[in-house]
Amino acid sequence: MDHPFSHGFLLILLFSSITFTIHACDLTERSALKSFASALSSLALNWTASVDCCQREGITCNQNGWIIQLRLPSKGLTGGTFPSSLGNIKLLSHLNLSHNLLSGSLEAGMFLSLSRLEILDLSYNLFSGEIPLSLSSSYIQMVDFSSNIFNGTIPSSFLQHAWNLSRSLPADIYNAQALQEISLSTNGLVGPISENVGKLSKLKLMRLHYNNLQGHLHPSLMNCTNLVEINLGFNFFSGNISVLDFSNLTQLSKLDCISNNLTGTLPISLYSCKSLKALRLATNDFEGQIQPEILQLKNLTFLSLSRNRLTSVTGAMKILTGFKSEEMPDGDITVDSGLQNLCVFSLYSCHMTGHIPAWISKLGKQEVLDLSFNRLTGTIPGWLGTLPHLFFLLLNDNLISGEFPMELCRLQALVSQKAANETGHCSLELPVYLTR
Ligand SMILES: *[C@@H]1O[C@H](CO)[C@@H](O)[C@H](O)[C@H]1NC(C)=O
Ligand SMILES: *[C@@H]1O[C@H](CO)[C@@H](O)[C@H](O)[C@H]1NC(C)=O
Ligand SMILES: *[C@@H]1O[C@H](CO)[C@@H](O)[C@H](O)[C@H]1NC(C)=O
Ligand SMILES: *[C@@H]1O[C@H](CO)[C@@H](O)[C@H](O)[C@H]1NC(C)=O
Ligand SMILES: *[C@@H]1O[C@H](CO)[C@@H](O)[C@H](O)[C@H]1NC(C)=O
Ligand SMILES: *[C@@H]1O[C@H](CO)[C@@H](O)[C@H](O)[C@H]1NC(C)=O
Ligand SMILES: *[C@@H]1O[C@H](CO)[C@@H](O)[C@H](O)[C@H]1NC(C)=O
Ligand SMILES: *[C@@H]1O[C@H](CO)[C@@H](O)[C@H](O)[C@H]1NC(C)=O
Ligand SMILES: *[C@@H]1O[C@H](CO)[C@@H](O)[C@H](O)[C@H]1NC(C)=O
Ligand SMILES: *[C@@H]1O[C@H](CO)[C@@H](O)[C@H](O)[C@H]1NC(C)=O
């Protein structure tokens, strides 16, 4: 008593499901996934359930059934041999294996056959050994190898390839196809940054902090005029910063050089980076004066000059804030001040002498103030207690004497829930380190 349509319907269903299975994942890709799964074990990953590999967790195929994305972050993946069979997934554009427990080293030619790669995120694993020789993809936009234990130098070919291939492309797709982000922080990388970096004209983020990189900063870095963030902290970079001309880095919002071996006076061109929100020069060997041109940086919220040989920081700051002398002028001077948005202000170990300067009271957005390890004398001024957002104050290791001012017990950010709620709106553009 079958309905005449039901067979036809069933047939169509069967047919379409067969053709779909054939197209979804070809043999090479399937065996690539098989060796991937057998090399890397995970309890969280349930791949055996579906025959069609395009349906498996973390996998995205294009409409022809070729795998284009493999996204398995935070899946508890473990394993010490990274399967080179992954190179057989030729159209792979997005590989995200971040936040797993993958270890071992990557083959030098690991990424050579992945010529369509756009996003490569292997961050937060336990990968060691050298960074692979080269990325061959001209489409590469983002590489994140941070928080691993890679060591050795960054092969100059690693970046050069990306440039070479993108360069050979027509100008109109060049915009979409050049490297925008390098994130290699917290590894054991050594050696200099290749001068080829200047060819990555689309580069926006450069995060290389917490490595053992060394050498001078090549002036070609200033060719990367789209840079928004440069983080070189906790390395061994050296050389005279005054040879660098920052004037074309108009997008630069964060510059962090903390704990390196950089020398020289700060170039005036640095103050033309008007987008700067965070500037940390702490723990280097910079010398000379902070120039009043720093007042042009109206958006600066984070300024750390600590532990340098910058002479007479107090004197320079007096100029910055419009004071000609120690005296407090009449009226409201913060309007003229270029530092009115400053939230984090760190001047520890800056050889400051004299009293705690009164102009600090006019920087009304301060939340974190560090004047420790100087030679400041006199008493702790009561006006510190009037700073509406201050919640973190370091004055240790000075020559301060006298009584503890009661005003400090009334710091709004500490005693009023309302004020505390209003504090912290100034986003900390950089992490604040307490261990020095
Ligand atoms: C894997 O998925 C299948 C189908 O979704 C399910 O029946 C099975 O219980 C799952 N296995 C585990 C270990 O989660
Ligand atoms: C990779 O996945 C993690 C976790 O979902 C995510 O935070 C990260 O942004 C992803 N990486 C990229 C490059 O999209
Ligand atoms: C880099 O790491 C590999 C593997 O962990 C090790 O064999 C090698 O000695 C290390 N090389 C350097 C220069 O530290
Ligand atoms: C990049 O291109 C130049 C000039 O075309 C060539 O000499 C060089 O070998 C190429 N580098 C790489 C790593 O392909
Ligand atoms: C800087 O960029 C210019 C043109 O954009 C290019 O000709 C030059 O080779 C680049 N310099 C370096 C050192 O990469
Ligand atoms: C800044 O860019 C202009 C225009 O591209 C260029 O002529 C100049 O040489 C660049 N300056 C520096 C210091 O790179
Ligand atoms: C920093 O540079 C000085 C010379 O300018 C050198 O004596 C010192 O060893 C360097 N320190 C590091 C950690 O590279
Ligand atoms: C840095 O370079 C400038 C300009 O060339 C020079 O005047 C200064 O003495 C140099 N400083 C150091 C520490 O080498
Ligand atoms: C300064 O910050 C304001 C508000 O976030 C923004 O609109 C403006 O574009 C910034 N100025 C520069 C030069 O980046
Ligand atoms: C402060 O914020 C908390 C959490 O957002 C809220 O519950 C509380 O009512 C706020 N207190 C005041 C006085 O605004």
PDB file of C-alpha atoms in Angstrom, residues 170-316:
ATOM      1  CA  PRO A 170      48.107  42.615  -7.783  1.00  0.00           C
ATOM      2  CA  ALA A 171      47.943  45.748  -5.700  1.00  0.00           C
ATOM      3  CA  ASP A 172      44.197  45.566  -5.115  1.00  0.00           C
ATOM      4  CA  ILE A 173      44.335  42.276  -3.222  1.00  0.00           C
ATOM      5  CA  TYR A 174      47.570  43.163  -1.510  1.00  0.00           C
ATOM      6  CA  ASN A 175      45.657  44.890   1.241  1.00  0.00           C
ATOM      7  CA  ALA A 176      43.835  41.748   2.284  1.00  0.00           C
ATOM      8  CA  GLN A 177      46.817  39.448   1.928  1.00  0.00           C
ATOM      9  CA  ALA A 178      49.680  40.712   3.954  1.00  0.00           C
ATOM     10  CA  LEU A 179      50.642  39.785   7.458  1.00  0.00           C
ATOM     11  CA  GLN A 180      48.916  41.957  10.019  1.00  0.00           C
ATOM     12  CA  GLU A 181      49.895  40.397  13.282  1.00  0.00           C
ATOM     13  CA  ILE A 182      52.977  38.725  14.684  1.00  0.00           C
ATOM     14  CA  SER A 183      52.486  37.265  18.124  1.00  0.00           C
ATOM     15  CA  LEU A 184      55.496  35.316  19.342  1.00  0.00           C
ATOM     16  CA  SER A 185      55.644  36.454  22.940  1.00  0.00           C
ATOM     17  CA  THR A 186      56.672  34.233  25.838  1.00  0.00           C
ATOM     18  CA  ASN A 187      59.028  31.876  24.058  1.00  0.00           C
ATOM     19  CA  GLY A 188      62.771  31.409  24.067  1.00  0.00           C
ATOM     20  CA  LEU A 189      63.566  33.175  20.815  1.00  0.00           C
ATOM     21  CA  VAL A 190      67.025  34.654  20.319  1.00  0.00           C
ATOM     22  CA  GLY A 191      68.698  36.799  17.677  1.00  0.00           C
ATOM     23  CA  PRO A 192      67.689  40.055  16.013  1.00  0.00           C
ATOM     24  CA  ILE A 193      64.548  41.090  14.162  1.00  0.00           C
ATOM     25  CA  SER A 194      65.379  40.834  10.488  1.00  0.00           C
ATOM     26  CA  GLU A 195      65.431  44.083   8.563  1.00  0.00           C
ATOM     27  CA  ASN A 196      62.886  42.385   6.286  1.00  0.00           C
ATOM     28  CA  VAL A 197      60.339  43.431   8.862  1.00  0.00           C
ATOM     29  CA  GLY A 198      60.184  46.729   6.959  1.00  0.00           C
ATOM     30  CA  LYS A 199      58.574  44.938   4.069  1.00  0.00           C
ATOM     31  CA  LEU A 200      55.531  43.958   6.107  1.00  0.00           C
ATOM     32  CA  SER A 201      53.800  47.189   5.367  1.00  0.00           C
ATOM     33  CA  LYS A 202      50.408  45.942   6.599  1.00  0.00           C
ATOM     34  CA  LEU A 203      51.674  44.863   9.997  1.00  0.00           C
ATOM     35  CA  LYS A 204      49.491  46.119  12.856  1.00  0.00           C
ATOM     36  CA  LEU A 205      50.507  44.159  15.911  1.00  0.00           C
ATOM     37  CA  MET A 206      54.005  43.125  16.842  1.00  0.00           C
ATOM     38  CA  ARG A 207      54.116  41.225  20.108  1.00  0.00           C
ATOM     39  CA  LEU A 208      57.524  39.816  20.869  1.00  0.00           C
ATOM     40  CA  HIS A 209      57.706  40.339  24.623  1.00  0.00           C
ATOM     41  CA  TYR A 210      59.242  37.794  26.965  1.00  0.00           C
ATOM     42  CA  ASN A 211      61.891  36.313  24.681  1.00  0.00           C
ATOM     43  CA  ASN A 212      65.680  36.574  24.479  1.00  0.00           C
ATOM     44  CA  LEU A 213      65.780  38.668  21.335  1.00  0.00           C
ATOM     45  CA  GLN A 214      68.702  41.016  20.890  1.00  0.00           C
ATOM     46  CA  GLY A 215      70.333  43.403  18.450  1.00  0.00           C
ATOM     47  CA  HIS A 216      69.423  46.890  17.301  1.00  0.00           C
ATOM     48  CA  LEU A 217      65.969  47.905  16.165  1.00  0.00           C
ATOM     49  CA  HIS A 218      66.425  48.324  12.450  1.00  0.00           C
ATOM     50  CA  PRO A 219      65.159  51.643  11.029  1.00  0.00           C
ATOM     51  CA  SER A 220      63.148  49.626   8.485  1.00  0.00           C
ATOM     52  CA  LEU A 221      60.709  48.909  11.305  1.00  0.00           C
ATOM     53  CA  MET A 222      59.512  52.464  10.764  1.00  0.00           C
ATOM     54  CA  ASN A 223      58.335  51.385   7.311  1.00  0.00           C
ATOM     55  CA  CYS A 224      55.510  49.473   8.970  1.00  0.00           C
ATOM     56  CA  THR A 225      53.306  52.523   9.124  1.00  0.00           C
ATOM     57  CA  ASN A 226      50.173  50.589  10.074  1.00  0.00           C
ATOM     58  CA  LEU A 227      51.610  49.480  13.387  1.00  0.00           C
ATOM     59  CA  VAL A 228      49.174  49.894  16.254  1.00  0.00           C
ATOM     60  CA  GLU A 229      51.109  48.028  18.908  1.00  0.00           C
ATOM     61  CA  ILE A 230      54.805  47.306  19.407  1.00  0.00           C
ATOM     62  CA  ASN A 231      55.592  45.176  22.412  1.00  0.00           C
ATOM     63  CA  LEU A 232      59.260  44.339  22.793  1.00  0.00           C
ATOM     64  CA  GLY A 233      59.373  44.079  26.586  1.00  0.00           C
ATOM     65  CA  PHE A 234      61.647  41.714  28.498  1.00  0.00           C
ATOM     66  CA  ASN A 235      64.231  41.066  25.782  1.00  0.00           C
ATOM     67  CA  PHE A 236      67.834  42.168  25.237  1.00  0.00           C
ATOM     68  CA  PHE A 237      67.360  44.727  22.488  1.00  0.00           C
ATOM     69  CA  SER A 238      70.097  47.356  22.472  1.00  0.00           C
ATOM     70  CA  GLY A 239      71.194  50.353  20.468  1.00  0.00           C
ATOM     71  CA  ASN A 240      70.485  54.041  20.280  1.00  0.00           C
ATOM     72  CA  ILE A 241      66.802  54.819  19.951  1.00  0.00           C
ATOM     73  CA  SER A 242      67.499  58.337  18.718  1.00  0.00           C
ATOM     74  CA  VAL A 243      68.312  56.972  15.255  1.00  0.00           C
ATOM     75  CA  LEU A 244      64.703  55.869  14.806  1.00  0.00           C
ATOM     76  CA  ASP A 245      62.213  58.198  13.153  1.00  0.00           C
ATOM     77  CA  PHE A 246      58.726  57.418  14.445  1.00  0.00           C
ATOM     78  CA  SER A 247      56.983  60.189  12.564  1.00  0.00           C
ATOM     79  CA  ASN A 248      55.164  57.909  10.120  1.00  0.00           C
ATOM     80  CA  LEU A 249      53.717  55.638  12.803  1.00  0.00           C
ATOM     81  CA  THR A 250      50.535  57.650  13.076  1.00  0.00           C
ATOM     82  CA  GLN A 251      48.427  54.669  14.195  1.00  0.00           C
ATOM     83  CA  LEU A 252      50.737  53.605  17.012  1.00  0.00           C
ATOM     84  CA  SER A 253      48.727  53.228  20.190  1.00  0.00           C
ATOM     85  CA  LYS A 254      51.036  51.193  22.434  1.00  0.00           C
ATOM     86  CA  LEU A 255      54.805  51.131  22.658  1.00  0.00           C
ATOM     87  CA  ASP A 256      56.262  48.926  25.351  1.00  0.00           C
ATOM     88  CA  CYS A 257      60.040  48.519  25.637  1.00  0.00           C
ATOM     89  CA  ILE A 258      60.200  47.559  29.320  1.00  0.00           C
ATOM     90  CA  SER A 259      63.350  45.774  30.415  1.00  0.00           C
ATOM     91  CA  ASN A 260      65.749  45.945  27.482  1.00  0.00           C
ATOM     92  CA  ASN A 261      69.106  47.541  26.944  1.00  0.00           C
ATOM     93  CA  LEU A 262      68.102  50.486  24.756  1.00  0.00           C
ATOM     94  CA  THR A 263      70.105  53.715  25.004  1.00  0.00           C
ATOM     95  CA  GLY A 264      70.086  57.292  23.772  1.00  0.00           C
ATOM     96  CA  THR A 265      67.703  60.194  24.046  1.00  0.00           C
ATOM     97  CA  LEU A 266      64.072  59.825  23.059  1.00  0.00           C
ATOM     98  CA  PRO A 267      63.613  61.159  19.527  1.00  0.00           C
ATOM     99  CA  ILE A 268      61.234  64.110  19.157  1.00  0.00           C
ATOM    100  CA  SER A 269      59.493  62.112  16.427  1.00  0.00           C
ATOM    101  CA  LEU A 270      58.163  59.771  19.114  1.00  0.00           C
ATOM    102  CA  TYR A 271      55.903  62.561  20.321  1.00  0.00           C
ATOM    103  CA  SER A 272      54.314  62.829  16.882  1.00  0.00           C
ATOM    104  CA  CYS A 273      52.640  59.436  17.366  1.00  0.00           C
ATOM    105  CA  LYS A 274      49.438  61.131  18.421  1.00  0.00           C
ATOM    106  CA  SER A 275      47.468  57.923  18.820  1.00  0.00           C
ATOM    107  CA  LEU A 276      49.710  56.775  21.665  1.00  0.00           C
ATOM    108  CA  LYS A 277      47.741  55.601  24.674  1.00  0.00           C
ATOM    109  CA  ALA A 278      50.453  53.661  26.438  1.00  0.00           C
ATOM    110  CA  LEU A 279      54.161  54.402  26.530  1.00  0.00           C
ATOM    111  CA  ARG A 280      56.430  52.314  28.710  1.00  0.00           C
ATOM    112  CA  LEU A 281      60.156  52.892  28.536  1.00  0.00           C
ATOM    113  CA  ALA A 282      60.987  51.507  31.971  1.00  0.00           C
ATOM    114  CA  THR A 283      64.197  49.646  32.791  1.00  0.00           C
ATOM    115  CA  ASN A 284      66.406  50.650  29.903  1.00  0.00           C
ATOM    116  CA  ASP A 285      69.331  53.006  29.631  1.00  0.00           C
ATOM    117  CA  PHE A 286      67.577  56.019  28.129  1.00  0.00           C
ATOM    118  CA  GLU A 287      69.033  59.398  29.001  1.00  0.00           C
ATOM    119  CA  GLY A 288      68.407  63.111  28.519  1.00  0.00           C
ATOM    120  CA  GLN A 289      65.137  64.954  28.968  1.00  0.00           C
ATOM    121  CA  ILE A 290      61.509  64.248  28.316  1.00  0.00           C
ATOM    122  CA  GLN A 291      60.617  67.017  25.873  1.00  0.00           C
ATOM    123  CA  PRO A 292      57.542  69.220  26.296  1.00  0.00           C
ATOM    124  CA  GLU A 293      56.331  67.871  22.957  1.00  0.00           C
ATOM    125  CA  ILE A 294      55.009  64.936  24.956  1.00  0.00           C
ATOM    126  CA  LEU A 295      52.080  67.270  25.661  1.00  0.00           C
ATOM    127  CA  GLN A 296      50.873  66.533  22.137  1.00  0.00           C
ATOM    128  CA  LEU A 297      49.993  63.023  23.273  1.00  0.00           C
ATOM    129  CA  LYS A 298      46.525  63.931  24.488  1.00  0.00           C
ATOM    130  CA  ASN A 299      45.327  60.335  24.615  1.00  0.00           C
ATOM    131  CA  LEU A 300      48.136  59.042  26.798  1.00  0.00           C
ATOM    132  CA  THR A 301      46.719  57.078  29.720  1.00  0.00           C
ATOM    133  CA  PHE A 302      49.722  54.966  30.668  1.00  0.00           C
ATOM    134  CA  LEU A 303      53.181  56.482  31.104  1.00  0.00           C
ATOM    135  CA  SER A 304      56.094  54.681  32.679  1.00  0.00           C
ATOM    136  CA  LEU A 305      59.565  56.171  32.624  1.00  0.00           C
ATOM    137  CA  SER A 306      60.909  54.206  35.550  1.00  0.00           C
ATOM    138  CA  ARG A 307      64.498  53.065  35.929  1.00  0.00           C
ATOM    139  CA  ASN A 308      66.244  55.069  33.260  1.00  0.00           C
ATOM    140  CA  ARG A 309      68.845  57.795  33.294  1.00  0.00           C
ATOM    141  CA  LEU A 310      66.359  60.404  32.145  1.00  0.00           C
ATOM    142  CA  THR A 311      67.677  63.440  33.974  1.00  0.00           C
ATOM    143  CA  SER A 312      65.525  65.803  35.903  1.00  0.00           C
ATOM    144  CA  VAL A 313      62.235  64.054  35.300  1.00  0.00           C
ATOM    145  CA  THR A 314      60.716  66.408  37.851  1.00  0.00           C
ATOM    146  CA  GLY A 315      61.878  69.459  35.950  1.00  0.00           C
ATOM    147  CA  ALA A 316      60.628  68.076  32.673  1.00  0.00           C
TER     148      ALA A 316
END
